[in-house]
Coordinates of C-alpha atoms in Angstrom, one line a residue:
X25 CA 0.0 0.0 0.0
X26 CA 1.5 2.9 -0.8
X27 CA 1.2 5.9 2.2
X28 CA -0.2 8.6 2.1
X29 CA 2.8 11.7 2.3
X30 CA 3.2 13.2 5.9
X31 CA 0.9 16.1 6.5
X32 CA 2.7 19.1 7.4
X33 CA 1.7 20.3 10.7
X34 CA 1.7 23.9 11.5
X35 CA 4.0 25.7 13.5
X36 CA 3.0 25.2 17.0
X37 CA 3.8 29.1 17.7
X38 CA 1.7 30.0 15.2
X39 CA -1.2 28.0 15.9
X40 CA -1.0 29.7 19.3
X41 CA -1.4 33.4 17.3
X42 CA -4.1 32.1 15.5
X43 CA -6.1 30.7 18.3
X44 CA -5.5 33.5 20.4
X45 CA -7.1 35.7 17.4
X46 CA -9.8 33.9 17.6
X47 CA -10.4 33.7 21.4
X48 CA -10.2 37.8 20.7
X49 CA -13.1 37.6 18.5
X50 CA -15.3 35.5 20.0
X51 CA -14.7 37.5 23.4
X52 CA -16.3 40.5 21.3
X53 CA -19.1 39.0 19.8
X54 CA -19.8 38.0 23.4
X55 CA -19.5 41.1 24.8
X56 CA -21.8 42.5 22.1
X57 CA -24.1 39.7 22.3
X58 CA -25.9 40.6 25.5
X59 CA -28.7 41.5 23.8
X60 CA -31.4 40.8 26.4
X61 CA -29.9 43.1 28.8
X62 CA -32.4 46.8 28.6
X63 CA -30.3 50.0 28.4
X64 CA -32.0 51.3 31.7
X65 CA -30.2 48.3 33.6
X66 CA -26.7 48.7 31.6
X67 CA -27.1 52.3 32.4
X68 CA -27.4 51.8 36.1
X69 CA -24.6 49.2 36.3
X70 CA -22.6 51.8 34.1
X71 CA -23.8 55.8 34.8
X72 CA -21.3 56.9 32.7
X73 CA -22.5 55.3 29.7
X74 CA -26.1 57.3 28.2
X75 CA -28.1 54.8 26.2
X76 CA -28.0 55.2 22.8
X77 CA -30.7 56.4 21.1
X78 CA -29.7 55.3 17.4
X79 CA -29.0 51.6 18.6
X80 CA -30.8 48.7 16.9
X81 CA -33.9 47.5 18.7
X82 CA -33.9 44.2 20.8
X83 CA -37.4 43.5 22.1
X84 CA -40.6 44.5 21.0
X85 CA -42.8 43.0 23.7
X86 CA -42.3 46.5 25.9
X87 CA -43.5 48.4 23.0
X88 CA -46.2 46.3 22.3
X89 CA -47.3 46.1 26.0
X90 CA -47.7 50.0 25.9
X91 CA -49.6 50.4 22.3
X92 CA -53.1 49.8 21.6
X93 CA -53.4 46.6 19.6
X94 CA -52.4 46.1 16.2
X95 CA -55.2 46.4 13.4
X96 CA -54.3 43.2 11.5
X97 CA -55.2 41.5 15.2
X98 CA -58.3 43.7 16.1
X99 CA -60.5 45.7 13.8
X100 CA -59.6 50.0 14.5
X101 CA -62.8 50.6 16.9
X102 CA -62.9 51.9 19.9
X103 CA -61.9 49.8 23.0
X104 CA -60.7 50.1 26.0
X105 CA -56.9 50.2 25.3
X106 CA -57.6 52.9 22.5
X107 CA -59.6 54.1 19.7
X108 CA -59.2 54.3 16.1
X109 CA -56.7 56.7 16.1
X110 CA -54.7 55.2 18.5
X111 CA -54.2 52.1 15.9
X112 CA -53.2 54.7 13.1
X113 CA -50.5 56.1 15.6
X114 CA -49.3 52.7 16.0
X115 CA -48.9 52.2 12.3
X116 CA -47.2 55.4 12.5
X117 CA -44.6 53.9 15.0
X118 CA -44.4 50.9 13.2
X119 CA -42.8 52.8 10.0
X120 CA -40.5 55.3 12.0
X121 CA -39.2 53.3 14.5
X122 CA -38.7 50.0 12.1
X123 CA -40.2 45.9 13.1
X124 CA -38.8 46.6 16.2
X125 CA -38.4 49.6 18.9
X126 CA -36.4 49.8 22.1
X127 CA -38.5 51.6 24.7
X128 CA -35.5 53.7 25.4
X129 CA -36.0 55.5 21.9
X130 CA -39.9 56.0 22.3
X131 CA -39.0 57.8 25.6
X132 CA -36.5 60.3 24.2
X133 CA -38.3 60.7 20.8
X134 CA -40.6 63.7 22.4
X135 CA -40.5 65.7 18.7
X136 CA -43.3 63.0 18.0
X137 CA -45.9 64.0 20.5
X138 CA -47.0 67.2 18.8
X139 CA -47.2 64.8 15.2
X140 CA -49.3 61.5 17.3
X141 CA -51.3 64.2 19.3
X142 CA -52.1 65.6 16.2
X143 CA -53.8 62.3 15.3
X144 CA -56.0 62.3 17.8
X145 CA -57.7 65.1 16.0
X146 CA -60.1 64.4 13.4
X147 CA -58.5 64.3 9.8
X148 CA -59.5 67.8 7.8
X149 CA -61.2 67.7 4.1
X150 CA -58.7 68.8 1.5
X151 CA -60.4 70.0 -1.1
X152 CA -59.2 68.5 -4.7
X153 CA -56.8 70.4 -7.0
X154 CA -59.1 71.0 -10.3
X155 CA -57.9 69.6 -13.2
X156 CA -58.1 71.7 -16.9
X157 CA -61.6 70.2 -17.7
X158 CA -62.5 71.2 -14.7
X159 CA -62.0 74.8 -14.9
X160 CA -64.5 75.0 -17.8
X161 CA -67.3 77.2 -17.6
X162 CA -70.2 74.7 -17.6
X163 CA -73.4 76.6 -16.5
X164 CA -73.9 80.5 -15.4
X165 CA -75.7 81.0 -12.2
X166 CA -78.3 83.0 -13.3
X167 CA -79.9 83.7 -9.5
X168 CA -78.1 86.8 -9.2
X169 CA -78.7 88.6 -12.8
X170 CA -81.9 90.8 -12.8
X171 CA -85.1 88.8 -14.6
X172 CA -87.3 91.5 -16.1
X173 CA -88.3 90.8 -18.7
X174 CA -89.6 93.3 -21.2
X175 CA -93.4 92.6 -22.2
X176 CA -93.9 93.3 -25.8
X177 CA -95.6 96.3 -27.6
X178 CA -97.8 94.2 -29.4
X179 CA -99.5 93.2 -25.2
X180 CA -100.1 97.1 -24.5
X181 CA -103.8 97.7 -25.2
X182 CA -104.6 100.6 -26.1
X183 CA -106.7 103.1 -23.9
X184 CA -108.9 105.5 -26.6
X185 CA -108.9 108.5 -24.3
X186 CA -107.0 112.0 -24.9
X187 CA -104.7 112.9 -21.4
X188 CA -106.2 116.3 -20.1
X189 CA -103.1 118.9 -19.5
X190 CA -100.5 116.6 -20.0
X191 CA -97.4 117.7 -21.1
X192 CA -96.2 115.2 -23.3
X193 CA -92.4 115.4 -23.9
X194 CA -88.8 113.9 -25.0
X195 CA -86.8 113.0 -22.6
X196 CA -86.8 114.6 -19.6
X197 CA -87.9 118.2 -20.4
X198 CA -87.9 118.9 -24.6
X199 CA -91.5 119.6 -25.3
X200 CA -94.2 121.5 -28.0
X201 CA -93.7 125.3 -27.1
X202 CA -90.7 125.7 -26.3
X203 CA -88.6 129.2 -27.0
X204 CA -86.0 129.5 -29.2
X205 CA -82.7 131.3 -27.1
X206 CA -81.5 134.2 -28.1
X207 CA -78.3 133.0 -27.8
X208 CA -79.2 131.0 -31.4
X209 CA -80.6 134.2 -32.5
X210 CA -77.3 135.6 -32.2
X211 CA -75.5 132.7 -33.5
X212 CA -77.7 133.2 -36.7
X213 CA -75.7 136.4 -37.4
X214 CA -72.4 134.8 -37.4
X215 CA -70.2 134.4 -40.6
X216 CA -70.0 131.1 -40.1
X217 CA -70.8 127.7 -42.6
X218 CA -71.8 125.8 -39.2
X219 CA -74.9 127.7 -38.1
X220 CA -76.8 126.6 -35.1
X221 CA -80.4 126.8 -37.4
X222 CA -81.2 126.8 -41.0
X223 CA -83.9 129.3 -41.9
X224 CA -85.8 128.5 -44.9
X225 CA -88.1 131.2 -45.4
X226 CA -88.4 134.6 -44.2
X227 CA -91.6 134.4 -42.0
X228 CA -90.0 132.9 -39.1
X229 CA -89.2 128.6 -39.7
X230 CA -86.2 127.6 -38.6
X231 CA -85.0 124.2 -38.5
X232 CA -82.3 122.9 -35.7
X233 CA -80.6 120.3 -33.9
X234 CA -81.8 119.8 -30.3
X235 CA -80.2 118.1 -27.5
X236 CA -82.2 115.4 -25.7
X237 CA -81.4 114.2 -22.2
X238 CA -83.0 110.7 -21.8
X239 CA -83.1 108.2 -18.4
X240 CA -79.9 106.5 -18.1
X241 CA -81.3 103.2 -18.4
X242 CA -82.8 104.0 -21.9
X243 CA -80.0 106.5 -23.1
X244 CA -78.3 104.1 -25.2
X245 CA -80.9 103.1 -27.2
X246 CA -81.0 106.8 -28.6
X247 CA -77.1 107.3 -29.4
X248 CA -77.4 107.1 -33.1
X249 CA -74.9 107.6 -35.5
X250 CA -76.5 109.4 -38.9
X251 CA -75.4 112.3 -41.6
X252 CA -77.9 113.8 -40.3
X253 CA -76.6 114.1 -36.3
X254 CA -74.7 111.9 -33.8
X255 CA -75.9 111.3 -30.6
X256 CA -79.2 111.3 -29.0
X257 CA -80.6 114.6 -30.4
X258 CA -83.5 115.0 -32.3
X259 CA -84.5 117.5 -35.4
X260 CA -86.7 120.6 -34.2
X261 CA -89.2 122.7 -36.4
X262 CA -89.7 126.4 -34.9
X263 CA -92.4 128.8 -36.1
X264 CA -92.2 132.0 -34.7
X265 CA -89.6 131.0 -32.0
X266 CA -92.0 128.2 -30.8
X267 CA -90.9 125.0 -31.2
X268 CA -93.6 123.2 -33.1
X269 CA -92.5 119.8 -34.5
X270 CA -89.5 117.1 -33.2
X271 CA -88.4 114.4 -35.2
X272 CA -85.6 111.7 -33.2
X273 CA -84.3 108.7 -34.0
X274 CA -83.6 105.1 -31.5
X275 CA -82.7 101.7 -32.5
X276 CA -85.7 100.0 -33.7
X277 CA -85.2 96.8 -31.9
X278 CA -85.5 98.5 -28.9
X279 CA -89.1 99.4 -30.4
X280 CA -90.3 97.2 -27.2
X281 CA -88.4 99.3 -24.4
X282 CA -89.0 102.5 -25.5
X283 CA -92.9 102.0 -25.9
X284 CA -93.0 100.4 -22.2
X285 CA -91.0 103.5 -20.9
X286 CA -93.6 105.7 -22.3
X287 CA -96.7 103.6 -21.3
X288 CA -95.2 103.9 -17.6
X289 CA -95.0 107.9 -17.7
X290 CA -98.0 108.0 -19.4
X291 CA -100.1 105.0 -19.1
X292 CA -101.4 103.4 -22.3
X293 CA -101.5 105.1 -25.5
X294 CA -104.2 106.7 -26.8
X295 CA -104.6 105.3 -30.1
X296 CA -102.3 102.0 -32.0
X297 CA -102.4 102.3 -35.9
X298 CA -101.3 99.1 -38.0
X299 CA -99.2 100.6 -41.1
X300 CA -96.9 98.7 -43.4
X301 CA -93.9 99.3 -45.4
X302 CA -91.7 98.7 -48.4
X303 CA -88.2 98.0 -47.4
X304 CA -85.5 98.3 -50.2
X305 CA -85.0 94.8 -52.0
X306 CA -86.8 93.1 -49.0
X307 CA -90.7 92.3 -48.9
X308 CA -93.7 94.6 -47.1
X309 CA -93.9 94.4 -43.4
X310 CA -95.5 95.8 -40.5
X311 CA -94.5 99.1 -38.8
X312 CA -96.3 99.4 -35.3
X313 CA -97.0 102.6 -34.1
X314 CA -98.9 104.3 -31.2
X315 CA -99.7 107.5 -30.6
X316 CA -100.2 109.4 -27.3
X317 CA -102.7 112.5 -27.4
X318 CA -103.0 115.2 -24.9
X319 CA -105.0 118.0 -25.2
X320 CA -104.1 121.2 -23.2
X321 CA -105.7 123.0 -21.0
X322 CA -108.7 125.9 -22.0
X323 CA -107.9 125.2 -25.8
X324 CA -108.8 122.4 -28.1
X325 CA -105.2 121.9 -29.4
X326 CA -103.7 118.4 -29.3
X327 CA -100.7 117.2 -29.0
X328 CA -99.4 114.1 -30.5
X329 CA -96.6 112.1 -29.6
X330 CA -95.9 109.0 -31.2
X331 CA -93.4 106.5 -32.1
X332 CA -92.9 104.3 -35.4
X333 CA -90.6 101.3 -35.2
X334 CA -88.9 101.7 -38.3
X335 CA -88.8 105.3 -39.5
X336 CA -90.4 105.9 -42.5
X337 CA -91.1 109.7 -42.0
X338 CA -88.1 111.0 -44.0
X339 CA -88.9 110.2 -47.2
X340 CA -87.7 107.1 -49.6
X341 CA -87.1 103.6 -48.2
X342 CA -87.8 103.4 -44.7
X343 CA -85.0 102.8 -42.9
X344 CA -85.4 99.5 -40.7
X345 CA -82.3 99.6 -38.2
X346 CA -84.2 103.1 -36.7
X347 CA -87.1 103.8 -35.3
X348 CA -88.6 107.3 -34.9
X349 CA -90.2 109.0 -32.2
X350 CA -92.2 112.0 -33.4
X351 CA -93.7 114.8 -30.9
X352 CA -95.6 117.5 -33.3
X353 CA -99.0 119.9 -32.5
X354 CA -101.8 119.3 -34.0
X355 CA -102.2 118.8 -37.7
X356 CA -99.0 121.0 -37.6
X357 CA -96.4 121.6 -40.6
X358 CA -94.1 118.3 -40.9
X359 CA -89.9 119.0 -41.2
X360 CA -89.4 116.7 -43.8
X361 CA -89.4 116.9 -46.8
X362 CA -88.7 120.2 -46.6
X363 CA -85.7 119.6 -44.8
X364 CA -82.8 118.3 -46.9
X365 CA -80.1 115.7 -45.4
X366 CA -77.5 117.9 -46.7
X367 CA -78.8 121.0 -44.7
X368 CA -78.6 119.2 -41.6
X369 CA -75.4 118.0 -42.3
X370 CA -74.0 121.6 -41.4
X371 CA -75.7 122.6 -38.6
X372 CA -74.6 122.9 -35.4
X373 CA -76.2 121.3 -32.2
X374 CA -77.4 123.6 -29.8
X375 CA -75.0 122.8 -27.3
X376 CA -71.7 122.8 -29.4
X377 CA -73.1 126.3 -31.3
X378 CA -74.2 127.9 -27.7
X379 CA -70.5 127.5 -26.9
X380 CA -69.0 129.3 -30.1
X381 CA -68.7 133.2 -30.7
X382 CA -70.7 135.8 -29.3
X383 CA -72.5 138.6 -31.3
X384 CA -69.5 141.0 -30.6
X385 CA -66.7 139.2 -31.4
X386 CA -65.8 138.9 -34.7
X387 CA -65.5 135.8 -37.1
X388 CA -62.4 133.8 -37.6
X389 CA -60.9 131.2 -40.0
X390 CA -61.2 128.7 -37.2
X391 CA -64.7 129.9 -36.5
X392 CA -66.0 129.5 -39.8
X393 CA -64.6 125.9 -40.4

């Protein structure tokens, strides 16, 4: 049989080293080993030494002995060792302080009393963070806006009675009688193209451009924009310095607003007339119109004011984006046709030409133009 070759033993001193190494590290682990032992009884046996609050956990059934129960082992309801938020605050414990806590660290870690106090408190609504969609409009709240509606022309009835001594009138004070101011008198003598009046023949008829002052709820629907004027005016007739004869203009789909404005001041009109017209290129239709009558007082004279939807007063093709409101005496001389668009194209209203020059000063380039 052949033999096996002599192992080689080691070196008896270094065996020694080795084994002493060894003994080294096993004395260590022991030493590091006594994991049972709580850091409150190492800390009496050594003062000197402060527990350490970052060192790994050894036993969980201290913890566990001082937390409510654990919802996978009880349902979160309130019981004698705690409520519902007690369990959450456990969960909370369970993900700061790891599987497993030391007792010491719950006792030092007092910045987590204000955060599981807080707990205790019931959890707050947060409302959602809209998305894009969500920001688009999708119904106006109409509860707020104003819901008056305006009732149509066509419901007033009319009444069939003449007013006694009632002063009918545009706007707030423009009514049949009125004085021509001197002040236009003078104007008249100016050498100027823009004259505040035109003056067709010599007995006295002048023609001019009036200002009105309507309610400020109404206003706009009488800011027109014509050759004629701009603004809410209206064209006056006066015969012998007494106005005798307006003629102004509104937006004829506000035909329904103006006509309840006037059956408020004045109650229902006196007489409605069904009339028709010929627009340009465009079949007939109707025109409403209702007249208001007053008579005045100690006199038989009658004053008429009325109001057309589309204004058809001036000659030609009516003209269906305006209607006209007419206030006249009597049977009384009309302005148009006697009155040209190209007249009134030059004249000045009465409140631009009551600001130009006086009777004593003389005329100047800049006046004249």
């Amino acid at each position: 049989l052949a033999s096996n070759p002599p192992l080689e033993q080691p070196d008896p001193l270094e065996q020694s080293e080795e084994n002493a190494e060894q003994k080294e590290i096993e004395l260590v682990f022991e030493d590091n080993a006594n994991k049972d032992a709580a850091p409150d009884e190492t800390a009496a046996k050594e003062p000197d030494m402060v527990p350490d609050p970052f060192a790994a956990p050894t036993e969980v059934s201290k913890l566990e002995a001082r937390l409510p129960p654990h919802p996978a082992t009880e349902e979160a309801t309130p019981t004698k060792d705690g409520t519902k938020s007690d369990v959450v605050r456990n969960d909370l414990l369970d993900g700061l302080l790891g599987d497993e806590a030391e007792p010491s660290v719950v006792e030092d870690s007092t910045g987590l009393e204000g955060l599981l106090d807080s707990m205790d408190e019931e959890p707050q609504q947060v409302a959602a963070v809209p998305s894009g969609d969500d920001w688009a409009l999708k119904e106006l709240d109409s509860a707020s806006l104003p819901d008056t509606p305006i009732p149509s022309a066509s419901e007033i009835i009319p009444s069939g009675e003449v007013l006694e001594g009632v002063q009918l009138a545009l706007g707030e004070e423009v009514h049949i009688g009125q004085e021509l101011t001197e002040k236009r008198r003078e104007l008249m003598q100016q050498e100027t193209i823009h004259r505040p009046c035109v003056e067709k023949r010599d007995d006295g008829v002048l023609f001019c451009i009036d200002t009105i002052f309507w309610p400020l709820d109404i206003e706009e629907h009488f800011r027109v924009d014509t050759i004629m004027y701009q603004g809410t005016r209206a064209i006056a007739r006066y015969d012998d310095g007494a106005a005798t004869n307006f003629h102004s203009m509104f937006a004829s789909s506000a035909f329904d607003i103006v006509a309840n404005y006037y059956t408020t001041r004045y109650g229902p009109p006196t007489k409605s007339i069904s009339r028709a017209i010929a627009p340009f290129a465009k079949p007939r239709q109707e025109n409403p119109t209702m007249i208001w009558q007053s008579r005045e007082p100690g006199t038989d004279l009658v004053v008429n004011l009325e109001i057309r939807k589309f204004d058809d007063a001036r000659g030609g093709f009516p003209d269906i984006e305006r209607g006209a409101i007419m206030l006249y005496k009597g049977v009384g001389e009309p302005i148009f046709p006697k009155l040209s668009q190209l007249e009134l194209m030059v004249l000045e209203p009465d409140d631009k030409a009551t600001a130009g020059l006086s009777a004593s000063e003389p005329a100047t380039p800049d006046s004249v133009w």
